[in-house]
Short mmCIF file of C-alpha atoms and ligand atoms in Angstrom, two decimals:
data_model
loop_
_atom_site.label_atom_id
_atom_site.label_comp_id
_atom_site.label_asym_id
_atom_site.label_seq_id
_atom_site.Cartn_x
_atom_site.Cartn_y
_atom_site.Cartn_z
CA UNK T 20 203.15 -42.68 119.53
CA UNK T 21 205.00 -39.75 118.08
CA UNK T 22 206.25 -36.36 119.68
CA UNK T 23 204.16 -34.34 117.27
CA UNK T 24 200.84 -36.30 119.31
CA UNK T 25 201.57 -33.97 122.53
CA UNK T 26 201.60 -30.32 123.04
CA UNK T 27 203.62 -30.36 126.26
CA UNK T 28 203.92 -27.09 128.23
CA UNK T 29 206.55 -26.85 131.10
CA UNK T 30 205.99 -24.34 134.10
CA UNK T 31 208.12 -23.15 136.84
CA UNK T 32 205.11 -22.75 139.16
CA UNK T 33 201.32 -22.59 138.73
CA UNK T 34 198.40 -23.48 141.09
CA UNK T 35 197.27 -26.85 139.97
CA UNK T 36 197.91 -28.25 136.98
CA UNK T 37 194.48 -29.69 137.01
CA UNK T 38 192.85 -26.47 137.92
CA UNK T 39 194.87 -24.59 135.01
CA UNK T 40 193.42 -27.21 132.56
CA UNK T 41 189.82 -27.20 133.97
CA UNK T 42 189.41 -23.90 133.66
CA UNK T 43 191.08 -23.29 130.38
CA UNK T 44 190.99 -25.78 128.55
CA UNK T 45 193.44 -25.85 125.26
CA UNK T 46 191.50 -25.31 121.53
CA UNK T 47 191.26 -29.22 120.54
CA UNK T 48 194.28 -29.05 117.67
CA UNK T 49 194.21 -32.93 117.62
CA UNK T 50 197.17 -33.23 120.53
CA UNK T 51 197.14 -34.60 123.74
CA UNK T 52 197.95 -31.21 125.86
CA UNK T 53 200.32 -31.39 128.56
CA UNK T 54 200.82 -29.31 131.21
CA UNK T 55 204.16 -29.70 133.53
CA UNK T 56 204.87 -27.45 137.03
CA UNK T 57 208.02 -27.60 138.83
CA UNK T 58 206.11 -26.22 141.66
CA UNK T 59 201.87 -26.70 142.76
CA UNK T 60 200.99 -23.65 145.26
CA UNK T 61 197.78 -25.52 145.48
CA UNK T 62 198.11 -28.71 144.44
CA UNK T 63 194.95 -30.48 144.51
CA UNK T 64 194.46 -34.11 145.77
CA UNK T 65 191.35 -36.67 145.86
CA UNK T 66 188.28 -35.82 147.72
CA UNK T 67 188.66 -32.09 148.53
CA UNK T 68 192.56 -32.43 150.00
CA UNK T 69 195.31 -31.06 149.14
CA UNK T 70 198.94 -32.25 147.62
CA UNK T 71 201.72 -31.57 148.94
CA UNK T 72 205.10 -32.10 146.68
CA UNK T 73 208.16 -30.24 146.53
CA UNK T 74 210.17 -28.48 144.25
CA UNK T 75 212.54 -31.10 142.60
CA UNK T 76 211.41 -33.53 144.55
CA UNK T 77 208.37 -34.79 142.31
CA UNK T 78 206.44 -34.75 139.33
CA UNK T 79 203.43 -33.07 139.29
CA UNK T 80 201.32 -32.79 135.62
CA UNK T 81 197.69 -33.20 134.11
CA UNK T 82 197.11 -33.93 130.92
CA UNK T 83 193.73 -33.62 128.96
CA UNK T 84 192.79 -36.72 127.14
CA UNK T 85 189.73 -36.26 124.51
CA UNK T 86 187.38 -38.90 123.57
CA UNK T 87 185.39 -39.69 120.53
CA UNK T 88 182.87 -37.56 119.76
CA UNK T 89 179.34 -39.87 121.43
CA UNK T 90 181.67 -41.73 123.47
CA UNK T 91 179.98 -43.16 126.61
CA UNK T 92 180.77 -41.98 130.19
CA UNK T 93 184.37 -43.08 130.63
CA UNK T 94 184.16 -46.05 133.23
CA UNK T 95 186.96 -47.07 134.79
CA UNK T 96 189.03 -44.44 133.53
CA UNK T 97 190.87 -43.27 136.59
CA UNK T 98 191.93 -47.07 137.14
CA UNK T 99 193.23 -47.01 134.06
CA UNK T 100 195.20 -44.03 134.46
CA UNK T 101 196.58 -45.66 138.09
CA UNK T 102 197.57 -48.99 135.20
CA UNK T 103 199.24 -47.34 132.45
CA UNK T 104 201.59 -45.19 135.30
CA UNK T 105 202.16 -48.16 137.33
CA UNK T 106 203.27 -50.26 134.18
CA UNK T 107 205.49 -47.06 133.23
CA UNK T 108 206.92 -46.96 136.53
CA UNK T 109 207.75 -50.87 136.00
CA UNK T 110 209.42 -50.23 132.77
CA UNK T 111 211.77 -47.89 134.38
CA UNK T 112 212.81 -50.87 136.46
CA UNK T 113 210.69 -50.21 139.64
CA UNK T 114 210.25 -53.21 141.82
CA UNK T 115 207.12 -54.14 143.70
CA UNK T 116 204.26 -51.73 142.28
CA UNK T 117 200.14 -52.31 143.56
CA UNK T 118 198.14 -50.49 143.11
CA UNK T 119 195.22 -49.22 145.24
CA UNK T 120 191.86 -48.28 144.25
CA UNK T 121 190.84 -46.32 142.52
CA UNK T 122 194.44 -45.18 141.17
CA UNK T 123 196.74 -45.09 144.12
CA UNK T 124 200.33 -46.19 143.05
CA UNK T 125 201.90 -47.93 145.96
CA UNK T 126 205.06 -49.28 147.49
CA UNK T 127 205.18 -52.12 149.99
CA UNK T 128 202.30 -50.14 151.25
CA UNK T 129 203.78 -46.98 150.83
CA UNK T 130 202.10 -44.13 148.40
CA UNK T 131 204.45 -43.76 145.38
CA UNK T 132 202.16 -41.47 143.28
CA UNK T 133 198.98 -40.02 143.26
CA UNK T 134 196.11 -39.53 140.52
CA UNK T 135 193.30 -37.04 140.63
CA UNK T 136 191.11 -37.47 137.19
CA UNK T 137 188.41 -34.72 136.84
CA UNK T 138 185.73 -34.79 133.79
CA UNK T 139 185.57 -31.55 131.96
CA UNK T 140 181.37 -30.58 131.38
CA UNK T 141 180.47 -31.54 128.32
CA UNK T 142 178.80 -28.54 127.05
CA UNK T 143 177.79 -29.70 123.64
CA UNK T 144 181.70 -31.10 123.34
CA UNK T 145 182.97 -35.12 123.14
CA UNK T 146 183.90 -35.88 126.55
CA UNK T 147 187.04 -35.08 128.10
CA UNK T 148 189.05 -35.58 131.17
CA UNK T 149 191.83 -34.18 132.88
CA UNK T 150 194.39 -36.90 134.43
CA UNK T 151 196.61 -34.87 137.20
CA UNK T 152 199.35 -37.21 138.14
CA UNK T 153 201.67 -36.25 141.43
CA UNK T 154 204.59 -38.79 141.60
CA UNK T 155 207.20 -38.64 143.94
CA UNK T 156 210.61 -38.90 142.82
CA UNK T 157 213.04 -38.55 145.30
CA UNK T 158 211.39 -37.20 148.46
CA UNK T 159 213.44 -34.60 151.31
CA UNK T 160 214.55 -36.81 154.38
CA UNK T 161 212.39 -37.30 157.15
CA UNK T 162 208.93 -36.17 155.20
CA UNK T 163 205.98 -36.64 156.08
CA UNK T 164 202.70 -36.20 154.65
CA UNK T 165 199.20 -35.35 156.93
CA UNK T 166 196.61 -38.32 156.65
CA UNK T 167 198.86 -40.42 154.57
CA UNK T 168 200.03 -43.64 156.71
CA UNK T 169 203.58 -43.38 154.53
CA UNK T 170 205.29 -42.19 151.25
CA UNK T 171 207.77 -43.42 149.28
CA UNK T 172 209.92 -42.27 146.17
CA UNK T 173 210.85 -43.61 143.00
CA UNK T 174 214.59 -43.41 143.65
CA UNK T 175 213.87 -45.89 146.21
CA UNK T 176 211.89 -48.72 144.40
CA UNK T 177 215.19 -48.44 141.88
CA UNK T 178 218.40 -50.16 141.59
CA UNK T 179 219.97 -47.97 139.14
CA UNK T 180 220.27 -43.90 138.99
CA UNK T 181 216.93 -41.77 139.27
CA UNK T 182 215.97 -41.25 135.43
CA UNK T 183 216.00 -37.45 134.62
CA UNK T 184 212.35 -36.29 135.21
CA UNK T 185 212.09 -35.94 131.28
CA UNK T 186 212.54 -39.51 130.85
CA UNK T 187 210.10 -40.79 133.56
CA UNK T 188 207.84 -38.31 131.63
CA UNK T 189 208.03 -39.80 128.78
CA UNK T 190 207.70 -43.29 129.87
CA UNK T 191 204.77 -42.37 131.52
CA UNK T 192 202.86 -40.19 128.75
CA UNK T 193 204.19 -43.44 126.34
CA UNK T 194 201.55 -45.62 128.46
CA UNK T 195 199.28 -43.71 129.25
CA UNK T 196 198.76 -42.90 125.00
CA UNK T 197 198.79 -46.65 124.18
CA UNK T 198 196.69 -47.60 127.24
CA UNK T 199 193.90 -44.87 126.59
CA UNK T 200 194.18 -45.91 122.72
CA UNK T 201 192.85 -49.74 124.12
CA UNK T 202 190.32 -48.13 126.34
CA UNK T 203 188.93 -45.97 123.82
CA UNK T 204 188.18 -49.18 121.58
CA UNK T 205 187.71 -51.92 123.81
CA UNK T 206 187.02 -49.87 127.74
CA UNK T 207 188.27 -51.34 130.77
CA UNK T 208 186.93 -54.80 130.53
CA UNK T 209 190.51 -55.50 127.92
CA UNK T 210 192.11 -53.45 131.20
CA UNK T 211 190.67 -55.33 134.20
CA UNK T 212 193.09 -58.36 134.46
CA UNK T 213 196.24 -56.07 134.15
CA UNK T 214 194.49 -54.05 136.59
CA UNK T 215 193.80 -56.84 139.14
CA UNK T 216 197.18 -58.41 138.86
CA UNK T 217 198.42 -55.20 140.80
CA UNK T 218 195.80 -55.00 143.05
CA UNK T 219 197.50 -53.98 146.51
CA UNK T 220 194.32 -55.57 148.44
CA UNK T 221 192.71 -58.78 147.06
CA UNK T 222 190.95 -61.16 149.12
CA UNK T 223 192.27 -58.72 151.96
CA UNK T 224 189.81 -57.54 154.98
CA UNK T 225 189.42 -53.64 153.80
CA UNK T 226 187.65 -50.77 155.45
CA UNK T 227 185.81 -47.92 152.84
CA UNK T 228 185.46 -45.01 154.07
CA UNK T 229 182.97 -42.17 152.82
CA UNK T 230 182.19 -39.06 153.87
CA UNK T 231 180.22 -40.51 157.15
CA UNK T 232 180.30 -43.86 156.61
CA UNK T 233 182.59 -46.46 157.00
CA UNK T 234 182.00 -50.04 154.84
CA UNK T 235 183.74 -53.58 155.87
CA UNK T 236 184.28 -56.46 154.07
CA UNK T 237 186.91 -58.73 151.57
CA UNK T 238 188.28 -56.64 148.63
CA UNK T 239 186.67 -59.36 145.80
CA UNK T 240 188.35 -56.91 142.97
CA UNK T 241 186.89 -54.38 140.83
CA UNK T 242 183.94 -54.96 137.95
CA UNK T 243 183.72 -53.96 134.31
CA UNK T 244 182.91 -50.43 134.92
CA UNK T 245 186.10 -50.44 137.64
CA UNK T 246 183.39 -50.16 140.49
CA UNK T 247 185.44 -51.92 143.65
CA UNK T 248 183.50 -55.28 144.88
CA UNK T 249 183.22 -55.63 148.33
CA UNK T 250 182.19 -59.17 150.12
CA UNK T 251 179.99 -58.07 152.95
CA UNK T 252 178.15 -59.77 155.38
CA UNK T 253 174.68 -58.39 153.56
CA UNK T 254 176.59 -60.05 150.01
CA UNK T 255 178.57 -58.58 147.20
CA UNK T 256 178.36 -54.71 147.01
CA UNK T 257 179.96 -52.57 144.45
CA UNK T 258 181.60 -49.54 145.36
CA UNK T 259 181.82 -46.31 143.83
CA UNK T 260 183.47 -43.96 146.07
CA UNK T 261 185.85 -43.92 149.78
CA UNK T 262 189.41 -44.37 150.68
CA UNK T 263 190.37 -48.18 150.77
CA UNK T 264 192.16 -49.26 153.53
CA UNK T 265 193.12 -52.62 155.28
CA UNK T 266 191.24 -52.93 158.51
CA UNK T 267 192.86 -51.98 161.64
CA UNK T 268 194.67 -54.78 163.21
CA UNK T 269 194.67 -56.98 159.83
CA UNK T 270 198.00 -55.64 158.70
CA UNK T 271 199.97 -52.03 157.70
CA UNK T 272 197.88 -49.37 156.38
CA UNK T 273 198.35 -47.50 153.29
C1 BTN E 6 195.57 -38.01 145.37
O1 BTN E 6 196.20 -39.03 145.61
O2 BTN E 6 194.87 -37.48 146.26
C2 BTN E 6 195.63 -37.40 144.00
C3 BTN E 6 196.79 -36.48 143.89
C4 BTN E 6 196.93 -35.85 142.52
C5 BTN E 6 198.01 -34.80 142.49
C6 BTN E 6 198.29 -34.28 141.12
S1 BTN E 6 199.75 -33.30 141.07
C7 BTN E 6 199.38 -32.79 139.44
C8 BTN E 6 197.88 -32.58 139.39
N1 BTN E 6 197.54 -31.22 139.79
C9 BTN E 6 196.87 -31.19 140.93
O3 BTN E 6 196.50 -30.16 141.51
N2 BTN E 6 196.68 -32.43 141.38
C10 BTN E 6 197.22 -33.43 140.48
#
């Protein structure tokens, strides 16, 4: 991967980095486009809510990955976004990263980063995606965060000095270019195992919730399309959607 492969625009403040790429996105010049904000008025997170991050206290960016023209819908995409940061973060030296599915990036529980991946209509156009990444670097004392059971930072999965935020951008933007490069050819079947290995929740009594629903069962890992399995008592079920969480009174939730 080369500098000249990214067009990478840095903001003081904006909206949403996902929203500004949504709704404009950047003539396809053969880069990966790149959009950076030091500060999110309205960040946005997974299922309608909102992310909260602070100035200099995160990293909040999208970036809009195209596929080949007649490329398929892109299955298990968003847990391959959650891979290539988690494996980015562990190159930095971060100790102890799991993911949760879908893309979650977590810390002895804790949530270390968050991914929002939204598909850009077709329209005529190859398929494209925007992959909104929130990580939090080194969070204010004594935050906390509405809904979320705990946060964490990166300073504190480190031994060594916080990497400028230029450095953990590149690291990042290096993985998520050579992970997306193996998806494109071989999808998230070549992923999977790497994927699994991380898995925050296997063989671990989970609870899914939906919008009014709530599904129990053993996390049994995710399939080839990155649908979670779930062993119920009615048998194996695959899901699609819901926040993952261990069941109350089988351990720390995350
Ligand atoms: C989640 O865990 O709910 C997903 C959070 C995703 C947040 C990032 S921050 C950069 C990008 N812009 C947004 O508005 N959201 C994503």
């Amino acid at each position: 991967m080369l500098a000249g492969d990214f067009s990478i625009i840095w903001v003081d403040e904006c909206a949403s980095t996902n929203g500004t790429l949504t709704a404009a996105p950047p003539a396809d010049d053969g880069r990966v486009h790149v959009l950076v904000a030091n500060r999110q008025t309205a960040g946005r997170g997974r299922r309608g809510r909102a992310w909260l991050s602070w100035p200099g206290s995160s990293l909040t960016f999208s970036v809009l990955w195209r596929f080949m023209p007649g490329a398929p819908a892109p299955a298990g995409l968003s847990l391959v976004a959650g891979l290539a940061l988690a494996r980015a973060l562990e190159g930095l030296g971060a100790q102890g990263i799991q993911l949760k599915w879908p893309n979650d990036v977590l810390v002895h529980g804790e949530k270390l980063a968050g991914i929002l991946v939204e598909l850009l209509p077709a329209r005529g156009r190859p398929p494209a995606a925007v992959i909104g990444i929130g990580l939090n670097l080194h969070l204010p004392t004594g935050i906390s965060v509405p809904g979320q059971s705990g946060v964490t930072d990166l300073s504190r999965t480190l031994e060594h000095e916080l990497p400028a935020a230029t450095i953990v951008l590149a690291a990042i933007l290096t993985e998520l270019h050579g992970l997306f490069e193996i998806y494109a050819s071989a999808g998230f079947p070549a992923l999977r195992g790497a994927w699994q290995q991380r898995h925050a929740f296997t063989d671990l009594p989970v609870c899914i919730r939906g919008e009014d629903s709530a599904l129990y069962g053993i996390c049994a890992g995710v399939d080839e399309d990155g649908a979670l399995l779930l062993r119920t008592e009615a048998g194996l079920q695959r899901v699609l959607a819901g926040d993952v969480s261990l069941r109350p009174g089988d351990g720390a939730g995350a």
